[in-house]
XYZ file of N, CA and C in Angstrom:
528
model
N 0.817 -1.193 0.000
C 0.000 0.000 0.000
C 0.864 1.262 0.000
N 1.955 1.223 0.787
C 2.814 2.412 0.862
C 3.494 2.691 -0.472
N 3.760 1.639 -1.260
C 4.376 1.839 -2.569
C 3.401 2.543 -3.516
N 2.136 2.167 -3.450
C 1.123 2.833 -4.243
C 1.034 4.313 -3.878
N 1.063 4.594 -2.584
C 1.009 5.983 -2.135
C 2.232 6.771 -2.598
N 3.396 6.137 -2.608
C 4.605 6.814 -3.086
C 4.487 7.131 -4.572
N 3.999 6.170 -5.356
C 3.829 6.406 -6.793
C 2.766 7.466 -7.070
N 1.867 7.652 -6.166
C 0.858 8.683 -6.310
C 1.363 10.039 -5.810
N 2.061 10.035 -4.679
C 2.471 11.290 -4.042
C 3.628 11.974 -4.764
N 4.629 11.211 -5.213
C 5.818 11.824 -5.812
C 5.472 12.647 -7.052
N 4.703 12.144 -8.015
C 4.357 13.011 -9.159
C 3.548 14.244 -8.760
N 2.677 14.094 -7.776
C 1.903 15.255 -7.333
C 2.805 16.308 -6.696
N 3.760 15.856 -5.899
C 4.718 16.786 -5.292
C 5.538 17.470 -6.381
N 5.994 16.708 -7.367
C 6.799 17.280 -8.454
C 6.004 18.310 -9.250
N 4.765 18.007 -9.573
C 3.934 18.952 -10.333
C 3.731 20.234 -9.533
N 3.437 20.096 -8.245
C 3.238 21.281 -7.405
C 4.512 22.120 -7.340
N 5.683 21.470 -7.206
C 6.946 22.213 -7.151
C 7.246 22.889 -8.479
N 6.977 22.207 -9.594
C 7.186 22.830 -10.904
C 6.319 24.083 -11.058
N 5.074 24.004 -10.644
C 4.173 25.140 -10.768
C 4.647 26.299 -9.882
N 5.001 25.977 -8.639
C 5.423 27.022 -7.704
C 6.740 27.674 -8.137
N 7.740 26.866 -8.434
C 9.058 27.403 -8.796
C 9.000 28.056 -10.169
N 8.296 27.440 -11.109
C 8.150 28.031 -12.434
C 7.425 29.357 -12.385
N 6.438 29.484 -11.521
C 5.724 30.749 -11.361
C 6.586 31.811 -10.715
N 7.514 31.382 -9.871
C 8.369 32.337 -9.162
C 9.542 32.815 -10.021
N 10.245 31.896 -10.714
C 11.432 32.289 -11.484
C 11.223 32.240 -12.986
N 10.162 31.643 -13.457
C 9.885 31.595 -14.883
C 10.169 30.223 -15.483
N 9.698 30.032 -16.726
C 9.809 28.736 -17.401
C 11.251 28.366 -17.712
N 11.978 29.239 -18.418
C 13.324 28.877 -18.893
C 14.319 28.684 -17.747
N 14.324 29.517 -16.723
C 15.224 29.220 -15.594
C 14.878 27.891 -14.901
N 13.583 27.583 -14.838
C 13.174 26.305 -14.227
C 13.704 25.133 -15.037
N 13.545 25.188 -16.351
C 14.054 24.107 -17.208
C 15.577 24.024 -17.161
N 16.245 25.185 -17.087
C 17.704 25.200 -16.985
C 18.163 24.527 -15.692
N 17.475 24.787 -14.602
C 17.823 24.152 -13.323
C 17.656 22.636 -13.418
N 16.592 22.180 -14.037
C 16.345 20.740 -14.171
C 17.462 20.083 -14.980
N 17.868 20.717 -16.087
C 18.936 20.152 -16.922
C 20.272 20.192 -16.185
N 20.577 21.304 -15.507
C 21.849 21.415 -14.779
C 21.945 20.408 -13.635
N 20.839 20.167 -12.924
C 20.889 19.170 -11.845
C 21.106 17.775 -12.401
N 20.567 17.494 -13.578
C 20.790 16.177 -14.196
C 22.258 16.014 -14.584
N 22.855 17.072 -15.166
C 24.269 16.998 -15.572
C 25.171 16.907 -14.343
N 24.952 17.774 -13.368
C 25.756 17.748 -12.144
C 25.573 16.424 -11.400
N 24.332 15.946 -11.345
C 24.063 14.666 -10.685
C 24.772 13.508 -11.357
N 24.808 13.499 -12.682
C 25.506 12.441 -13.414
C 26.992 12.446 -13.071
N 27.578 13.634 -13.041
C 29.006 13.732 -12.716
C 29.277 13.249 -11.293
N 28.430 13.669 -10.334
C 28.613 13.256 -8.945
C 28.380 11.757 -8.754
N 27.411 11.203 -9.472
C 27.147 9.761 -9.373
C 28.363 8.977 -9.865
N 28.960 9.422 -10.950
C 30.156 8.730 -11.455
C 31.291 8.791 -10.441
N 31.512 9.964 -9.852
C 32.594 10.106 -8.873
C 32.331 9.263 -7.630
N 31.113 9.340 -7.093
C 30.771 8.559 -5.906
C 30.756 7.060 -6.215
N 30.343 6.704 -7.419
C 30.343 5.292 -7.822
C 31.741 4.722 -7.861
N 32.702 5.512 -8.364
C 34.096 5.050 -8.361
C 34.600 4.821 -6.941
N 34.282 5.752 -6.047
C 34.700 5.585 -4.651
C 34.063 4.342 -4.028
N 32.789 4.133 -4.298
C 32.097 2.961 -3.741
C 32.686 1.665 -4.298
N 33.020 1.649 -5.587
C 33.647 0.447 -6.171
C 35.011 0.192 -5.539
N 35.763 1.247 -5.266
C 37.051 1.088 -4.595
C 36.887 0.501 -3.202
N 35.878 0.991 -2.463
C 35.615 0.444 -1.128
C 35.176 -1.011 -1.206
N 34.387 -1.347 -2.212
C 33.936 -2.729 -2.380
C 35.105 -3.646 -2.700
N 35.969 -3.219 -3.613
C 37.161 -4.015 -3.933
C 38.034 -4.212 -2.702
N 38.200 -3.148 -1.918
C 39.026 -3.235 -0.716
C 38.417 -4.209 0.282
N 37.096 -4.172 0.456
C 36.466 -5.099 1.401
C 36.598 -6.538 0.927
N 36.533 -6.767 -0.399
C 36.730 -8.124 -0.918
C 38.170 -8.569 -0.738
N 39.128 -7.679 -1.011
C 40.527 -8.078 -0.917
C 40.948 -8.320 0.529
N 40.340 -7.603 1.461
C 40.665 -7.790 2.881
C 39.730 -8.795 3.552
N 38.843 -9.411 2.770
C 37.867 -10.395 3.258
C 37.008 -9.838 4.382
N 36.621 -8.564 4.248
C 35.707 -7.927 5.199
C 34.274 -8.087 4.706
N 33.337 -7.748 5.565
C 31.920 -7.803 5.213
C 31.627 -6.762 4.128
N 31.172 -7.194 2.939
C 30.942 -6.241 1.849
C 29.552 -5.604 1.861
N 28.757 -5.843 2.892
C 27.373 -5.366 2.859
C 27.281 -3.841 2.831
N 28.119 -3.137 3.581
C 28.020 -1.673 3.574
C 28.442 -1.078 2.235
N 29.593 -1.484 1.639
C 29.911 -0.942 0.315
C 28.875 -1.312 -0.751
N 28.288 -2.507 -0.660
C 27.235 -2.881 -1.601
C 26.004 -2.004 -1.426
N 25.644 -1.727 -0.176
C 24.494 -0.869 0.085
C 24.765 0.554 -0.408
N 25.995 1.034 -0.206
C 26.347 2.368 -0.703
C 26.236 2.407 -2.226
N 26.703 1.363 -2.889
C 26.602 1.301 -4.348
C 25.156 1.298 -4.810
N 24.303 0.560 -4.099
C 22.884 0.527 -4.467
C 22.238 1.896 -4.260
N 22.591 2.573 -3.164
C 22.021 3.903 -2.924
C 22.511 4.915 -3.953
N 23.763 4.781 -4.386
C 24.279 5.672 -5.433
C 23.538 5.413 -6.739
N 23.258 4.160 -7.030
C 22.495 3.821 -8.232
C 21.088 4.421 -8.178
N 20.435 4.316 -7.039
C 19.103 4.896 -6.870
C 19.176 6.418 -6.989
N 20.217 7.021 -6.407
C 20.336 8.478 -6.502
C 20.535 8.909 -7.954
N 21.276 8.125 -8.725
C 21.447 8.443 -10.142
C 20.126 8.413 -10.889
N 19.300 7.416 -10.600
C 17.981 7.345 -11.243
C 17.110 8.524 -10.828
N 17.183 8.909 -9.556
C 16.386 10.040 -9.088
C 16.867 11.353 -9.706
N 18.182 11.504 -9.860
C 18.718 12.748 -10.424
C 18.421 12.871 -11.914
N 18.295 11.757 -12.603
C 17.956 11.818 -14.022
C 16.460 12.001 -14.256
N 15.662 11.771 -13.222
C 14.228 12.005 -13.303
C 13.982 13.495 -13.124
N 13.304 14.134 -14.074
C 13.090 15.576 -13.942
C 12.203 15.901 -12.745
N 12.678 16.797 -11.919
C 11.888 17.232 -10.779
C 12.760 17.720 -9.648
N 12.188 18.558 -8.805
C 12.944 19.139 -7.702
C 12.969 18.224 -6.485
N 11.866 17.543 -6.216
C 11.818 16.632 -5.076
C 12.753 15.443 -5.285
N 12.690 14.819 -6.473
C 13.560 13.677 -6.750
C 15.028 14.097 -6.772
N 15.311 15.318 -7.260
C 16.687 15.809 -7.243
C 17.181 16.001 -5.810
N 16.333 16.503 -4.943
C 16.718 16.711 -3.541
C 17.041 15.375 -2.873
N 16.189 14.386 -3.071
C 16.437 13.062 -2.489
C 17.688 12.432 -3.117
N 17.848 12.598 -4.436
C 19.017 12.053 -5.126
C 20.314 12.659 -4.635
N 20.357 13.990 -4.489
C 21.565 14.642 -3.975
C 21.825 14.249 -2.526
N 20.774 14.067 -1.741
C 20.950 13.639 -0.350
C 21.589 12.256 -0.279
N 21.175 11.351 -1.168
C 21.753 10.000 -1.162
C 23.202 9.979 -1.646
N 23.652 11.026 -2.282
C 25.052 11.087 -2.697
C 25.978 11.491 -1.559
N 25.424 12.006 -0.484
C 26.243 12.405 0.665
C 26.571 11.171 1.505
N 27.865 10.855 1.691
C 28.225 9.660 2.473
C 27.624 9.609 3.877
N 27.539 10.721 4.628
C 26.916 10.609 5.960
C 25.440 10.195 5.890
N 24.728 10.678 4.889
C 23.319 10.283 4.729
C 23.232 8.800 4.384
N 24.115 8.340 3.480
C 24.110 6.913 3.116
C 24.426 6.046 4.318
N 25.398 6.473 5.145
C 25.728 5.699 6.351
C 24.526 5.631 7.288
N 23.830 6.763 7.455
C 22.660 6.784 8.335
C 21.554 5.877 7.796
N 21.328 5.907 6.486
C 20.316 5.034 5.883
C 20.714 3.574 6.059
N 22.020 3.278 5.876
C 22.491 1.902 6.046
C 22.296 1.440 7.489
N 22.637 2.279 8.461
C 22.465 1.902 9.862
C 20.989 1.702 10.198
N 20.115 2.555 9.644
C 18.685 2.408 9.860
C 18.192 1.078 9.293
N 18.632 0.752 8.069
C 18.204 -0.503 7.440
C 18.812 -1.709 8.148
N 20.032 -1.574 8.603
C 20.723 -2.683 9.281
C 19.991 -3.092 10.560
N 19.397 -2.132 11.249
C 18.649 -2.439 12.474
C 17.369 -3.209 12.183
N 16.844 -3.053 10.973
C 15.564 -3.652 10.635
C 15.680 -4.958 9.851
N 16.880 -5.301 9.409
C 17.079 -6.526 8.631
C 17.617 -7.603 9.560
N 17.009 -8.772 9.492
C 17.441 -9.894 10.310
C 18.002 -10.967 9.386
N 19.323 -11.182 9.429
C 19.963 -12.180 8.585
C 19.835 -13.533 9.272
N 19.196 -14.479 8.598
C 18.998 -15.801 9.172
C 20.225 -16.685 8.997
N 20.863 -16.579 7.820
C 21.999 -17.453 7.530
C 22.881 -16.777 6.505
N 24.169 -16.897 6.700
C 25.129 -16.338 5.759
C 26.235 -17.357 5.577
N 26.561 -17.662 4.334
C 27.556 -18.675 4.036
C 28.481 -18.136 2.974
N 29.760 -18.239 3.198
C 30.721 -17.775 2.205
C 31.374 -18.979 1.553
N 31.258 -19.068 0.252
C 31.939 -20.114 -0.504
C 31.275 -21.458 -0.370
N 31.222 -22.179 -1.491
C 30.703 -23.532 -1.451
C 31.437 -24.411 -2.440
N 32.405 -23.848 -3.147
C 33.124 -24.597 -4.164
C 34.390 -25.211 -3.615
N 35.275 -25.644 -4.521
C 36.531 -26.230 -4.085
C 37.349 -25.233 -3.288
N 37.955 -25.694 -2.230
C 38.780 -24.836 -1.400
C 38.001 -24.140 -0.306
N 36.675 -24.294 -0.286
C 35.871 -23.667 0.757
C 36.031 -24.447 2.039
N 35.793 -23.795 3.130
C 35.903 -24.456 4.430
C 34.852 -25.551 4.518
N 35.227 -26.726 5.023
C 34.244 -27.814 5.118
C 33.142 -27.462 6.103
N 31.957 -27.939 5.812
C 30.827 -27.710 6.703
C 30.929 -28.641 7.891
N 30.227 -28.261 8.920
C 30.202 -29.130 10.083
C 29.300 -30.319 9.781
N 29.659 -31.502 10.267
C 28.813 -32.670 10.005
C 27.399 -32.446 10.534
N 26.442 -32.854 9.749
C 25.047 -32.729 10.152
C 24.437 -31.385 9.809
N 25.217 -30.490 9.160
C 24.678 -29.173 8.835
C 23.560 -29.278 7.818
N 23.711 -30.178 6.849
C 22.659 -30.412 5.862
C 22.385 -31.906 5.849
N 21.197 -32.304 6.125
C 20.913 -33.736 6.219
C 21.150 -34.452 4.901
N 21.807 -35.609 5.008
C 22.023 -36.459 3.848
C 23.210 -36.063 2.996
N 23.962 -35.064 3.396
C 25.110 -34.634 2.604
C 26.345 -34.698 3.481
N 27.400 -35.287 2.958
C 28.643 -35.358 3.696
C 29.190 -33.952 3.874
N 29.857 -33.691 4.980
C 30.285 -32.339 5.288
C 31.526 -31.924 4.532
N 32.260 -32.831 3.966
C 33.468 -32.447 3.253
C 34.156 -33.656 2.688
N 35.312 -33.443 2.084
C 36.025 -34.557 1.489
C 36.555 -35.498 2.561
N 36.575 -36.789 2.233
C 37.165 -37.750 3.152
C 38.660 -37.794 2.887
N 39.336 -38.646 3.588
C 40.775 -38.739 3.388
C 41.076 -39.148 1.962
N 42.094 -38.553 1.393
C 42.431 -38.818 0.007
C 41.800 -37.809 -0.930
N 40.980 -36.884 -0.378
C 40.420 -35.809 -1.180
C 39.187 -36.184 -1.986
N 38.629 -37.401 -1.801
C 37.452 -37.802 -2.568
C 36.262 -37.891 -1.644
N 35.134 -37.526 -2.161
C 33.897 -37.662 -1.388
C 33.382 -39.075 -1.587
N 33.150 -39.765 -0.516
C 32.735 -41.157 -0.573
C 31.256 -41.300 -0.934
N 30.435 -40.327 -0.546
C 28.999 -40.490 -0.745
C 28.496 -39.779 -1.996
N 29.373 -39.256 -2.830
C 28.949 -38.558 -4.030
C 28.819 -39.551 -5.174
N 27.629 -39.619 -5.749
C 27.381 -40.496 -6.878
C 26.932 -39.625 -8.030
N 27.615 -39.759 -9.143
C 27.237 -39.014 -10.338
C 26.669 -40.012 -11.322
N 25.390 -39.864 -11.631
C 24.706 -40.762 -12.534
C 24.634 -40.101 -13.895
N 24.953 -40.810 -14.943
C 24.901 -40.219 -16.270
C 24.883 -41.274 -17.353
N 24.693 -40.837 -18.578
C 24.713 -41.713 -19.735
C 25.778 -41.206 -20.682
N 26.280 -42.108 -21.510
C 27.281 -41.687 -22.485
C 27.056 -42.433 -23.785
N 27.572 -41.864 -24.850
C 27.512 -42.478 -26.174
C 28.938 -42.598 -26.659
N 29.301 -43.790 -27.126
C 30.649 -44.013 -27.622
C 30.759 -43.457 -29.043
N 31.579 -42.451 -29.210
C 31.819 -41.863 -30.526
C 33.173 -42.374 -31.008
N 33.128 -43.434 -31.757
C 34.390 -44.005 -32.230
C 34.914 -43.227 -33.422
N 36.173 -43.452 -33.756
C 36.833 -42.717 -34.830
C 36.415 -43.180 -36.221
N 35.610 -44.257 -36.346
C 35.268 -44.752 -37.670
C 34.160 -43.946 -38.338
N 33.598 -42.946 -37.641
C 32.607 -42.092 -38.286
C 33.327 -41.080 -39.164
N 32.774 -40.807 -40.316
C 33.347 -39.846 -41.249
C 32.485 -38.598 -41.284
N 33.124 -37.478 -41.490
C 32.385 -36.220 -41.582
C 31.619 -36.174 -42.892
N 30.434 -35.573 -42.866
C 29.627 -35.469 -44.071
C 29.787 -34.097 -44.737
N 30.832 -33.364 -44.353
C 31.135 -32.070 -44.965
C 32.658 -31.925 -45.022
N 33.151 -31.018 -45.851
C 34.598 -30.912 -46.012
C 35.308 -30.385 -44.754
N 34.638 -29.728 -43.873
C 35.274 -29.211 -42.665
C 35.734 -27.775 -42.854
N 35.909 -27.099 -41.731
C 36.281 -25.704 -41.773
C 37.761 -25.490 -41.608
N 38.495 -26.529 -41.277
C 39.908 -26.397 -40.997
C 40.205 -26.197 -39.530
N 39.151 -25.949 -38.724
C 39.314 -25.749 -37.298
C 39.242 -27.051 -36.520
N 38.706 -28.091 -37.124
C 38.608 -29.375 -36.438
C 39.303 -30.435 -37.249
N 39.671 -31.532 -36.555
C 40.274 -32.671 -37.249
C 39.225 -33.744 -37.462
N 39.228 -34.338 -38.666
C 38.287 -35.428 -38.965
C 39.063 -36.644 -39.400
């Protein structure tokens, strides 16, 4: 329901602001402000996006929790969309999300309301073995010798012997 209200309220707020500001400063200055905020916002989004990507890379390289840099990147992306949307209200919210202290406050607010049930890093080769019994019916890791004893791979195969001949001259990239 709140999403419906947002989709209803934001355009109404934008129309009211356009009428008020356009009536106060005129049509062409109003349009110039809208275009300038889009250009300035694009430049700021690119700069802030580079910083956020650097923080994300650093958190990955240091094996730190990447949730805050990811959230900052998502907020920068949302701010870019808001800044490219014509309007004074969306521009105000977009510029606010470009400020790192505002993003940190939004992240802390969201962090208090999100409850992570389970988090697991890595599941491929070289990942830390799971504790036995973590998932029913699955061995927790490799047995001695590096092979999983309970892993069965079922499949079918067709024997392609060399006595088959190609029915075309070939492209030169394969041997026949």
